[in-house]
Coordinates of C-alpha atoms and ligand atoms in Angstrom, one line a residue:
Chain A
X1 CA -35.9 40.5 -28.4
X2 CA -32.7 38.8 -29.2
X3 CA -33.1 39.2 -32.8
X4 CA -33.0 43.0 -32.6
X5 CA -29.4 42.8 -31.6
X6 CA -28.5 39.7 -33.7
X7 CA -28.7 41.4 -37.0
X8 CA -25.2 42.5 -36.1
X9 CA -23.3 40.1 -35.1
X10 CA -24.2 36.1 -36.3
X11 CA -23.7 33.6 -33.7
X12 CA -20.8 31.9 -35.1
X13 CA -18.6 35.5 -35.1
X14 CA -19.4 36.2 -31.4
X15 CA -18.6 32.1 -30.7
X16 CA -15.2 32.7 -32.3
X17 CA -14.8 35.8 -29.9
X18 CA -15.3 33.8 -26.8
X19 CA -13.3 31.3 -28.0
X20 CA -9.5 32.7 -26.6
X21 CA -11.3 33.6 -23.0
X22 CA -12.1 29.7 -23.2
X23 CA -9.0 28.8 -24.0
X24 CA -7.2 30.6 -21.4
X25 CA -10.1 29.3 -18.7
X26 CA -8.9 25.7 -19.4
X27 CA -5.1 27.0 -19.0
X28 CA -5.9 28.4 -15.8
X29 CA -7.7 24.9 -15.3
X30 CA -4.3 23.4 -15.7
X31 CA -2.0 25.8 -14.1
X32 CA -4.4 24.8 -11.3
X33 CA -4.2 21.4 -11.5
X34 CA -0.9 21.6 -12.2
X35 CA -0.5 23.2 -8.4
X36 CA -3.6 21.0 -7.1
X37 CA -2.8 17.6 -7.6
X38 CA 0.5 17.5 -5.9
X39 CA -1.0 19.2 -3.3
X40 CA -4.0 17.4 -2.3
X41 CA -1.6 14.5 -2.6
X42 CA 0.8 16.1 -0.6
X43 CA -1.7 17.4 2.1
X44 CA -3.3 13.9 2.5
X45 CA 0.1 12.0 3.2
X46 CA 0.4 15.0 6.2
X47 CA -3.0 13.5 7.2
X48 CA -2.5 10.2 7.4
X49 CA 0.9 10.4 9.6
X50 CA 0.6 8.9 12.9
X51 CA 2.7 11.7 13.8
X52 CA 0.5 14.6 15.5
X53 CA 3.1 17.2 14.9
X54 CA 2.6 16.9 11.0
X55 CA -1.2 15.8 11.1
X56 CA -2.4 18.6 12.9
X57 CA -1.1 21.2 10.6
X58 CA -2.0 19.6 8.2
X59 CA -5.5 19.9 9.4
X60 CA -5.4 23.7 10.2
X61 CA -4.1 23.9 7.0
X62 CA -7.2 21.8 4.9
X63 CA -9.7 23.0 7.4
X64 CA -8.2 27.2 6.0
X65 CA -8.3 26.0 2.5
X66 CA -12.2 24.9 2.8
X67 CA -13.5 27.9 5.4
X68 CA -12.2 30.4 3.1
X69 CA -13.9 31.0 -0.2
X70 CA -12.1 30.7 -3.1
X71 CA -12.9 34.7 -4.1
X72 CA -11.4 35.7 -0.9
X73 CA -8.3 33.5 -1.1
X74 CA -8.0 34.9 -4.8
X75 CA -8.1 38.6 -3.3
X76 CA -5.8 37.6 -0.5
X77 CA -2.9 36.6 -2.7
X78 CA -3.4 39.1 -5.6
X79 CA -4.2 42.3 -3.2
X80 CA -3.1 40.8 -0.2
X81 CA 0.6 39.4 -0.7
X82 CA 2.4 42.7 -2.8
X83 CA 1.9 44.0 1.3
X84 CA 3.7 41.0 2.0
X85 CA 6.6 42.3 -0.5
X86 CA 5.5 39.4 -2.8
X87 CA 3.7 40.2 -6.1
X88 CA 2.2 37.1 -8.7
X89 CA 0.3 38.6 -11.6
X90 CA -3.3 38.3 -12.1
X91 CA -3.3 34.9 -14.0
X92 CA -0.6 33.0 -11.5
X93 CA -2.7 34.5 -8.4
X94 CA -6.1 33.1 -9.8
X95 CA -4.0 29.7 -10.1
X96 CA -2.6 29.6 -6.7
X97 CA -5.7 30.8 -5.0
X98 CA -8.0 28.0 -7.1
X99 CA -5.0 25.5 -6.3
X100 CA -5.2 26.0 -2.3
X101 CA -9.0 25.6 -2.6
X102 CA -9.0 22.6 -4.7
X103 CA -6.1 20.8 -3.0
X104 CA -8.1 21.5 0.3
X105 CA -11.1 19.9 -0.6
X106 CA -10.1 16.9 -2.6
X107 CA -7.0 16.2 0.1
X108 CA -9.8 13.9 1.6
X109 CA -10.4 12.3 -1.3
X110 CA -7.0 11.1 -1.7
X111 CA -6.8 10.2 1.9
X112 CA -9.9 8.0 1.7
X113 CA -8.3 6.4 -1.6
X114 CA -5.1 5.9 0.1
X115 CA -6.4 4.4 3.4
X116 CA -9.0 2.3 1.1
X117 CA -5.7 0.4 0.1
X118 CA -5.4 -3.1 1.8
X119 CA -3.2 -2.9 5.0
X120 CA -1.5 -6.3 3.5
X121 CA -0.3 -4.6 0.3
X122 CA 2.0 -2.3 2.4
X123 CA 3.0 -5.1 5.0
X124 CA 3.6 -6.8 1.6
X125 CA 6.0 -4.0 0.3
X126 CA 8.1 -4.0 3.3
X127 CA 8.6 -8.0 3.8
X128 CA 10.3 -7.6 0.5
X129 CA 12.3 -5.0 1.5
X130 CA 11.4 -1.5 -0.6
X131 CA 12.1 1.2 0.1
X132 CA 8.8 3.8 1.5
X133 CA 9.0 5.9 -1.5
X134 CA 8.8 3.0 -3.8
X135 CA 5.8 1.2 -1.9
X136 CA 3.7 4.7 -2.3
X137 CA 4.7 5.2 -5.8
X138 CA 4.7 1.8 -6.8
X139 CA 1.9 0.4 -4.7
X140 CA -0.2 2.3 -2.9
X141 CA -0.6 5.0 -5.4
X142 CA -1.4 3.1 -8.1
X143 CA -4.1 1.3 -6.3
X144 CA -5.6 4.4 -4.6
X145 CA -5.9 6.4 -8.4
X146 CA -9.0 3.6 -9.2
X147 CA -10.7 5.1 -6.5
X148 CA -9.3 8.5 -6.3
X149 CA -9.5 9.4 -10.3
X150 CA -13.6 9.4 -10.2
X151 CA -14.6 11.9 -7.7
X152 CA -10.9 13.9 -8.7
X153 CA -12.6 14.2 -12.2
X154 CA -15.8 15.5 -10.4
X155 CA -13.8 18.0 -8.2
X156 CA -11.5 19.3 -11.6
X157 CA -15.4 20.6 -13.4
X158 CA -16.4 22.2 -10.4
X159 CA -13.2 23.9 -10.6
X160 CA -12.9 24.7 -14.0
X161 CA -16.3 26.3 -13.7
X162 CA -15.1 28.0 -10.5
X163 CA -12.0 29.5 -12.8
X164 CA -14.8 32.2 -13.6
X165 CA -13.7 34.1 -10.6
X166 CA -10.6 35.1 -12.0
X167 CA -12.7 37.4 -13.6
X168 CA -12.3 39.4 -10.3
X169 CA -8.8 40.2 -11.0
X170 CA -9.6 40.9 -14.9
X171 CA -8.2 38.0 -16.2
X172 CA -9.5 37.8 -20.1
X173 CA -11.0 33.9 -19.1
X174 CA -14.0 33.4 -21.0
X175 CA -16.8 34.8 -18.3
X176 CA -14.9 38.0 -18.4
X177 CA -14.3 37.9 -21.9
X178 CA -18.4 37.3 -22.2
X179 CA -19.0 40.3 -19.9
X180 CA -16.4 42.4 -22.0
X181 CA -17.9 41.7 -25.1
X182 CA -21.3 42.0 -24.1
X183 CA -20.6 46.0 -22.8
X184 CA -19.8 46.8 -25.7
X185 CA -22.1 45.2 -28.5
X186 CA -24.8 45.1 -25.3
X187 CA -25.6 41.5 -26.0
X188 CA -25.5 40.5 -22.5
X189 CA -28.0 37.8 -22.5
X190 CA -26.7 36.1 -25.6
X191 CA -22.7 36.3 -24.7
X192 CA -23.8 35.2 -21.3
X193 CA -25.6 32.0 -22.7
X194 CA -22.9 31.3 -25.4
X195 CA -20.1 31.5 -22.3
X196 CA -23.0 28.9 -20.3
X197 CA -22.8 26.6 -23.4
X198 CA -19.3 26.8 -23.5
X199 CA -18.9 26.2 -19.7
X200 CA -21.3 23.1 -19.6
X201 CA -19.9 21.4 -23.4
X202 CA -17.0 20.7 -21.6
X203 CA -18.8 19.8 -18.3
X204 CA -21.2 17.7 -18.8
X205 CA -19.5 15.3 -20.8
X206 CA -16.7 15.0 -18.3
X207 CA -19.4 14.6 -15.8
X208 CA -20.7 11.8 -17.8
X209 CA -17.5 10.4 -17.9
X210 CA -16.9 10.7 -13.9
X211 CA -20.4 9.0 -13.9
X212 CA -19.4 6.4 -15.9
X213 CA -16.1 5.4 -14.6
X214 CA -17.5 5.5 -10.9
X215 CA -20.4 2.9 -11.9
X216 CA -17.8 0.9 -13.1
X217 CA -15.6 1.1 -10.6
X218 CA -18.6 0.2 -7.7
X219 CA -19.3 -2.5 -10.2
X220 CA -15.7 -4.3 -10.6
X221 CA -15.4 -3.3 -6.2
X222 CA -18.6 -5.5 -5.3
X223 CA -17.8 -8.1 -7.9
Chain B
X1 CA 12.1 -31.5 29.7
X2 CA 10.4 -29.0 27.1
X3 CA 11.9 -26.5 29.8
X4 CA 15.3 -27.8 29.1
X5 CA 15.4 -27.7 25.5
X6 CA 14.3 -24.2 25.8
X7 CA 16.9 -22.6 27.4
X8 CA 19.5 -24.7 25.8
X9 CA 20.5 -21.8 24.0
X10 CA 23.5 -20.1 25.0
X11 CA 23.9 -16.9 23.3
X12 CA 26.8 -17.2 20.6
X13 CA 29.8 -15.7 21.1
X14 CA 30.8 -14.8 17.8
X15 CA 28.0 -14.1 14.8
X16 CA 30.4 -16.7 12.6
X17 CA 30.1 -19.7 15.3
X18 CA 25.6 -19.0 15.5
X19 CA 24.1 -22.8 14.7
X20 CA 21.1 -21.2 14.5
X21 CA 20.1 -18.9 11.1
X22 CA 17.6 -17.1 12.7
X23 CA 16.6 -17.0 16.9
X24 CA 14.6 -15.3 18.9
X25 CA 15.8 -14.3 22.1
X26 CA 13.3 -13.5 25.5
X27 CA 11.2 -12.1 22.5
X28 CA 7.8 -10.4 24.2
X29 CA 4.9 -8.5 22.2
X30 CA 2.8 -6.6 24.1
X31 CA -0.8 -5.2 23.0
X32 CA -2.5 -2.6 25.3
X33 CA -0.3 -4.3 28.2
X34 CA -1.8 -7.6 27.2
X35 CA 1.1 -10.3 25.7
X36 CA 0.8 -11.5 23.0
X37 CA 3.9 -13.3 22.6
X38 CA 5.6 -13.8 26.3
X39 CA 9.4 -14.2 26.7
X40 CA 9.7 -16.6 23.7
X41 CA 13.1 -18.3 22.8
X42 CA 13.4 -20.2 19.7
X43 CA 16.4 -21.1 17.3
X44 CA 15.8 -22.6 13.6
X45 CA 19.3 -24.5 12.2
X46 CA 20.7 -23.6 9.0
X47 CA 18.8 -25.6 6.6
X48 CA 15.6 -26.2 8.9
X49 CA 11.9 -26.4 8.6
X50 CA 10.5 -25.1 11.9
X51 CA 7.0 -25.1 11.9
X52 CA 4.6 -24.0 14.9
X53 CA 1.4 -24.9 15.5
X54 CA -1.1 -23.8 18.0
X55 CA -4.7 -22.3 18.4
X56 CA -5.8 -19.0 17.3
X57 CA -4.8 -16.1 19.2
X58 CA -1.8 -18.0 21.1
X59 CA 0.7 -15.5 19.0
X60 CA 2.1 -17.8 16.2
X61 CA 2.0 -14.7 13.2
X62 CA 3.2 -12.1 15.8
X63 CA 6.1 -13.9 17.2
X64 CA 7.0 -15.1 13.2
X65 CA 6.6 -11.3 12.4
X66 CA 9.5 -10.4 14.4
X67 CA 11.7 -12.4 12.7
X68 CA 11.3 -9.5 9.8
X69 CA 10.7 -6.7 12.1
X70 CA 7.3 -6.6 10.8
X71 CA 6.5 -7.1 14.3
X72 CA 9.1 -5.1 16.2
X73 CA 9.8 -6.8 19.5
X74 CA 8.6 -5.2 22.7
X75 CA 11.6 -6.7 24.4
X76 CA 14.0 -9.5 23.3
X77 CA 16.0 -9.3 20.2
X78 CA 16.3 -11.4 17.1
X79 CA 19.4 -13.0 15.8
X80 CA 19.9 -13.6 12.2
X81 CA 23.2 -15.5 11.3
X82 CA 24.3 -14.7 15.3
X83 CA 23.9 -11.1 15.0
X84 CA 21.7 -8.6 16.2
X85 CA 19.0 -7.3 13.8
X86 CA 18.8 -4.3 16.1
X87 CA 22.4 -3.5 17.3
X88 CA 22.4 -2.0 20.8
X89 CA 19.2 -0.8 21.7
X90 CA 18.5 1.9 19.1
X91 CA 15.7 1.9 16.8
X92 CA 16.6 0.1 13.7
X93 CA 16.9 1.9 10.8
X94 CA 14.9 2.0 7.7
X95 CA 18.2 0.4 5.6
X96 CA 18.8 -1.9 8.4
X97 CA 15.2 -3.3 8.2
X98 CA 15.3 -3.2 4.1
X99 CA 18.6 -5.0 4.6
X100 CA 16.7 -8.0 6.8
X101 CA 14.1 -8.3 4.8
X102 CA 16.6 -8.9 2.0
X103 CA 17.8 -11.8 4.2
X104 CA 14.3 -12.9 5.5
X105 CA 11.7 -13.4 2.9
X106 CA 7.7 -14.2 3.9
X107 CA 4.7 -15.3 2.4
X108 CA 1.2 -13.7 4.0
X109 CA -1.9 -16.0 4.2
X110 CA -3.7 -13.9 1.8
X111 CA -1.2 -14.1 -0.5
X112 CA -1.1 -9.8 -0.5
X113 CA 0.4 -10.0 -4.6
X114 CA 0.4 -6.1 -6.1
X115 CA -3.0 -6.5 -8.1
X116 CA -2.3 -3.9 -10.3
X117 CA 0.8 -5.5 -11.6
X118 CA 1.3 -9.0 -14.0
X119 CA 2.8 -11.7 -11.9
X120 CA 6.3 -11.2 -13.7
X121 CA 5.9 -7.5 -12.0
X122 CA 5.2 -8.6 -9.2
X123 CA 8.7 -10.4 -9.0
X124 CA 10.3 -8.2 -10.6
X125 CA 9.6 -4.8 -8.5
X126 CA 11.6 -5.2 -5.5
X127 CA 14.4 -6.9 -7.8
X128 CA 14.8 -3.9 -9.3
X129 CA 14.0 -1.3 -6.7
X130 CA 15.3 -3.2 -3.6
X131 CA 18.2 -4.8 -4.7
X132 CA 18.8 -2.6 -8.0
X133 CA 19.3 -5.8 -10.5
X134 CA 18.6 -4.7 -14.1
X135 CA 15.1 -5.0 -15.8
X136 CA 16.4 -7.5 -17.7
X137 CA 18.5 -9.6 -15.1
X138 CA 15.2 -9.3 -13.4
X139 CA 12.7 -10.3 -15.7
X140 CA 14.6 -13.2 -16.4
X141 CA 15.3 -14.5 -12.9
X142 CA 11.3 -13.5 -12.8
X143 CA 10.7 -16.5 -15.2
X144 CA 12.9 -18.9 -14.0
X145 CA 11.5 -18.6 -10.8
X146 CA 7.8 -18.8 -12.5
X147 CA 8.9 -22.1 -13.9
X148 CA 10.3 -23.4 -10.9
X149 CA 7.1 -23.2 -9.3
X150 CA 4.8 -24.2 -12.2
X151 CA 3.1 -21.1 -13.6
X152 CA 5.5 -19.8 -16.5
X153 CA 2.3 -19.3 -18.8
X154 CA 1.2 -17.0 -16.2
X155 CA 3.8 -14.6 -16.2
X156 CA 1.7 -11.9 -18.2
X157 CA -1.5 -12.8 -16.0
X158 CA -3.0 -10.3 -13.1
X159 CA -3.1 -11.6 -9.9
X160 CA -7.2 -11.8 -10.1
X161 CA -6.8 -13.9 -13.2
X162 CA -5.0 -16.8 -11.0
X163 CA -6.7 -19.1 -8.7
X164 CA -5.7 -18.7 -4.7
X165 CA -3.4 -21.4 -4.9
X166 CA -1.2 -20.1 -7.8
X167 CA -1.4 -16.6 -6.2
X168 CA 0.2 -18.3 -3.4
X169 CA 3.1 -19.9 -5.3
X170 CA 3.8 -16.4 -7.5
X171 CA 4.3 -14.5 -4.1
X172 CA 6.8 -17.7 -2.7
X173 CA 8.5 -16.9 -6.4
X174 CA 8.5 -13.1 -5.8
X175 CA 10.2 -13.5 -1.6
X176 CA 12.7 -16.4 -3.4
X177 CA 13.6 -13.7 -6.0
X178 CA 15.5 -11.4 -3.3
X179 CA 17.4 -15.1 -2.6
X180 CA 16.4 -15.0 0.7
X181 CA 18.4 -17.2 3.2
X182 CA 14.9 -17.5 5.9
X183 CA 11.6 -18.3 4.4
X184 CA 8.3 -17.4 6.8
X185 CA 5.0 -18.2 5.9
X186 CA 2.1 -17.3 7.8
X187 CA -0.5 -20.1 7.7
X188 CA 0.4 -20.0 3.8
X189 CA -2.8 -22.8 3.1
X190 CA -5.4 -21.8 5.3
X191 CA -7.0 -19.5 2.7
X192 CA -7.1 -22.3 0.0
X193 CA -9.1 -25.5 -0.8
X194 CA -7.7 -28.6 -0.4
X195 CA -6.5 -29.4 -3.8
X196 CA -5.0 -25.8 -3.9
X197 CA -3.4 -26.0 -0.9
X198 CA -1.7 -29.3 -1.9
X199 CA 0.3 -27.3 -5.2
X200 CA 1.1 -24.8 -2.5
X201 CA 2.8 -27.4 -0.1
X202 CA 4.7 -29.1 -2.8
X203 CA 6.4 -26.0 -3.9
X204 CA 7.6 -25.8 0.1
X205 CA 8.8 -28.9 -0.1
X206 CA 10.4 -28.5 -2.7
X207 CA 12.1 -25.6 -1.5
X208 CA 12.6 -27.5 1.6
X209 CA 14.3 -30.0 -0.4
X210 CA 16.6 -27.3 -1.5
X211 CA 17.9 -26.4 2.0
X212 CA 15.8 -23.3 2.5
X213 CA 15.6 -22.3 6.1
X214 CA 12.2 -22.0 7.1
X215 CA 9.8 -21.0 9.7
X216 CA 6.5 -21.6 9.4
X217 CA 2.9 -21.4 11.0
X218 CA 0.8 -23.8 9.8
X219 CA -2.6 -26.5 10.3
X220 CA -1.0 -28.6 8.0
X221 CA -0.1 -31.2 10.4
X222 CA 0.9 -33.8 7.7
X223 CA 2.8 -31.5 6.3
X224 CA 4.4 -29.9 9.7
X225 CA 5.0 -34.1 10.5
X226 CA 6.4 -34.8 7.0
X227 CA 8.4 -31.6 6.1
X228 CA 9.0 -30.3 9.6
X229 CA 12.4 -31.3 11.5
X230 CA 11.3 -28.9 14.2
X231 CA 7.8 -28.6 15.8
X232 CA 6.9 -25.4 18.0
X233 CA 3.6 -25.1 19.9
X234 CA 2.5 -22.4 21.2
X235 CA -0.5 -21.5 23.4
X236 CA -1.1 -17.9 25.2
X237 CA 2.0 -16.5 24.2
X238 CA 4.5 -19.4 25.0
X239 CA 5.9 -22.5 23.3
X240 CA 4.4 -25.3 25.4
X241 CA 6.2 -28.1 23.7
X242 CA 8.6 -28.5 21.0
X243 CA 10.8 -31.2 19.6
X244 CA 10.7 -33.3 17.0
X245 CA 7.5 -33.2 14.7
X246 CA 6.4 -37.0 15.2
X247 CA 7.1 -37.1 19.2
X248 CA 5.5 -33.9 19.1
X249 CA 2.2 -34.9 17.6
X250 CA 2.0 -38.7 18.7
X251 CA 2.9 -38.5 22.2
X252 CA 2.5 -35.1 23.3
X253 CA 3.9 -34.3 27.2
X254 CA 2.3 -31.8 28.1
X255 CA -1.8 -31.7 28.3
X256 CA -2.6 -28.2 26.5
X257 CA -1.0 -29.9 23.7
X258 CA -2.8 -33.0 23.8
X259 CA -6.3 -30.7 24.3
X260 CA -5.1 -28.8 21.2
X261 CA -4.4 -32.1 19.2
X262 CA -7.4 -34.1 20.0
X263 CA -9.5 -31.0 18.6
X264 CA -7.4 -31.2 15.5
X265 CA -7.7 -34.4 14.7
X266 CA -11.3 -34.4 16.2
X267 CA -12.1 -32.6 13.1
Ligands
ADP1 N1 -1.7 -5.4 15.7 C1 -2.3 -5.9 16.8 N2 -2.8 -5.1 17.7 C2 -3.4 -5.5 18.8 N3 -3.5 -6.8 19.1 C3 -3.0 -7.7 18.3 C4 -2.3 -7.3 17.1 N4 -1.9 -8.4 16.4 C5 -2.3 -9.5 17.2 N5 -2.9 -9.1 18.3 C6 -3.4 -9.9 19.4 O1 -2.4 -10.7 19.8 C7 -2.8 -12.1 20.0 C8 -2.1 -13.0 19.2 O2 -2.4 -12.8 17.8 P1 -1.7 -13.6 16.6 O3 -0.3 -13.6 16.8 O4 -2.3 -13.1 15.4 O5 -2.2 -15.1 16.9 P2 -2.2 -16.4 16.0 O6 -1.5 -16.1 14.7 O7 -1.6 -17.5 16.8 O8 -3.7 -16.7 15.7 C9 -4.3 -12.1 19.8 O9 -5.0 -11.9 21.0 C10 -4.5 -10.8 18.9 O10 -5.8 -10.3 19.1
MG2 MG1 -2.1 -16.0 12.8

């Protein structure tokens, strides 16, 4: 049944049409990440504090990001905030709203990474005297991202897949540049699959690689 | 008489006329109400080896972890030089405490080197970022100080590619590379072998030699008799006898210490 509607356009042609939406998913990836990282980081030092007036928040704040889903949170800042006399375009929204989510959900993971940390190796950083900044930066951090980088890796696929639901706010990324395409040359099932392929030849070796890394890591932790 | 030399101490008038480089003064820690270190006085000389001695749990590391504020006193203060590390009762501050622990070095019994760093990096870290010397100043008092204490060819080596005991003598390099006035160490052997422990000691001593203050917690007792001019020990939270390391250990006065000893040497 495919073959009826192939004789128009040959695979390679409607490949190179996807191709852009691709390229402005995985810029949307990074604009996210971009947000993400600093974040999560951000949200799992408010976390850890001993201090209940920032941890709470905090909290609140992670427990928002992960009740609301991503779609709605996109919505909320690209229909929702012009109320609020603040207007981001279609792209930045999608990359805010993906940020919050993503920084939400992996603010745990840096917290685990962070607290995984020996208690000595900060003890250690103030007996010689540096400075709080320096000891997470220089110390902590460092020794957290062994951990952290794995699962992160894990949580950046899930999100570059999730980057589809910018789609919602008619940003050309590659599932609504698939859908575009398809109403017009009617080729839904085939532009649908080619925008799969596409989606998974950068997922699953990243996943392979997240795989790999976190076997090694388990390995060189027990050994 | 352990009573009297005790509360010898009179509180020095002026920090310029202090005999003692580091004292603690009616120091207590509590824990949940429960005191870990009770009403402790103690003064080190300029130029001495204290070390203290005592059984698990009587409150050696705590009380030696005020000395740096890594421990912050539940009452009592601690003198370094004659002065104050807290002045008045306030809080100290963040650059007060970074300034003490420029003055007051310490070596943890795990060792606690930055394994994500080459030894050379681990000396060289707070060099640069706590005292603001120049990579280069600091990489090559890094190596001097790697020499000194035997491990030059390891200045490119990670911490997990060194055995215990030269982890040991790469963090004493990295404390002596802030030139620390007070050295602590915190049962700096008991996570070593024998043998290891031994290249460990002889790089104290050696910095003993040199006229290092230091304060240290130890079951070395050949060492604490050999190296030591000043023996603490402590039980439950107080110093139960102190003097001078041989009286100390040969003819102790009082009978928790005797108790204590004959276990030790029991061994
Ligand atoms: N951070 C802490 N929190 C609660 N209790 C502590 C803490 N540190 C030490 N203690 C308690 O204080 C007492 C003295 O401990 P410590 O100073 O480590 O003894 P030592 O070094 O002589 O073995 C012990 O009962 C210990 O359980
Ligand atoms: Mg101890």
């Amino acid at each position: 049944m495919g073959g009826a509607g192939m004789n128009t356009d040959s695979w390679s042609d409607l490949l190179a049409d996807l191709l852009p939406g691709l390229a402005l998913s995985l810029q949307l990836t990074a604009a996210m990440l971009a947000m993400g990282l600093p974040l999560g980081l951000l949200m799992a030092v408010g976390l850890s504090q001993k201090r209940k007036y920032v941890s709470v928040p905090t909290l609140a704040l992670v427990e928002i990001g992960r009740g609301i889903p991503a779609l709605v949170l996109l919505y909320m800042i690209y229909f929702g905030l012009p109320q609020a006399g603040m207007s981001l375009d279609a792209f930045l929204s999608a990359a805010v709203g993906l940020a919050i989510s993503f920084a939400s959900y992996t603010s745990e993971v840096f917290r685990a990474g962070l607290a995984a940390v020996p208690h000595g190796q900060r003890e250690a950083g103030h007996a010689l005297g540096l400075p709080r900044t320096v000891i997470f930066l220089r110390v902590l951090l460092p020794q957290a991202l062994k951990i952290i980088v794995p699962p992160l890796l894990g949580w950046a696929i899930i999100y570059f897949q999730a980057t589809s639901l910018a789609f919602a706010l008619a940003v050309p990324e590659l599932m609504s540049r698939a859908y575009v395409l398809a109403t017009t040359n009617f080729q839904y099932l085939n532009m649908l699959a080619l925008a799969a392929g596409l989606y998974a030849a950068i997922s699953i070796p990243l996943s392979l690689l997240s795989e790999h890394m976190n076997r090694r890591g388990s390995r060189t932790a027990t050994s | 008489m352990n009573v009297a030399m005790q509360q010898s101490t009179s509180p020095p008038t002026a920090a310029a006329e202090s005999r003692y480089a580091a004292e603690a003064q009616n120091v207590t820690v509590e824990f949940h109400g429960h005191k870990a270190v009770d009403n402790v006085s103690l003064g080190i000389a300029k130029g001495e080896v204290c070390a203290i001695i005592g059984p698990s749990g009587s409150g050696k590391s705590t009380l030696l972890r005020t000395f740096n504020h890594l421990q912050e006193p539940t009452s009592g203060q601690i003198l370094i030089n004659g002065r104050p590390t807290v002045p008045g009762s306030r809080k100290p501050k963040p650059a007060d405490l970074m300034q003490l622990r420029r003055t007051v070095g310490m070596c943890f019994q795990s060792f606690n080197l930055f394994p994500h760093l080459t030894a050379l990096e681990n000396i060289m870290l707070a060099q640069t970022k706590a005292l603001g010397r120049s990579k280069d100043e600091a990489r090559e008092r890094g190596r001097h100080l790697l020499e000194r204490v035997g491990l030059e060819a390891k200045a490119n080596a990670r911490p997990s590619q060194c055995s215990g005991g030269q982890q040991q003598r790469i963090a004493i390099a990295r404390a002596l590379a802030l030139d620390p006035e007070i050295m602590l160490f915190d049962e700096p052997t008991s996570a070593l072998d024998p043998e290891l422990g031994a290249e460990v000691l002889a790089v104290m001593r050696e910095l003993a030699d040199s006229g290092m203050t230091m304060l240290v917690v130890t079951h070395e007792m050949n060492f604490a008799e050999d190296v030591a001019e000043h023996l603490v020990f402590m039980a439950d939270g107080v110093i139960v006898e102190q003097g001078d390391p041989s009286s100390v250990l040969r003819s102790p006065q009082q009978e928790r210490t005797q108790k204590f000893l004959r276990a030790v040497n029991g061994r």
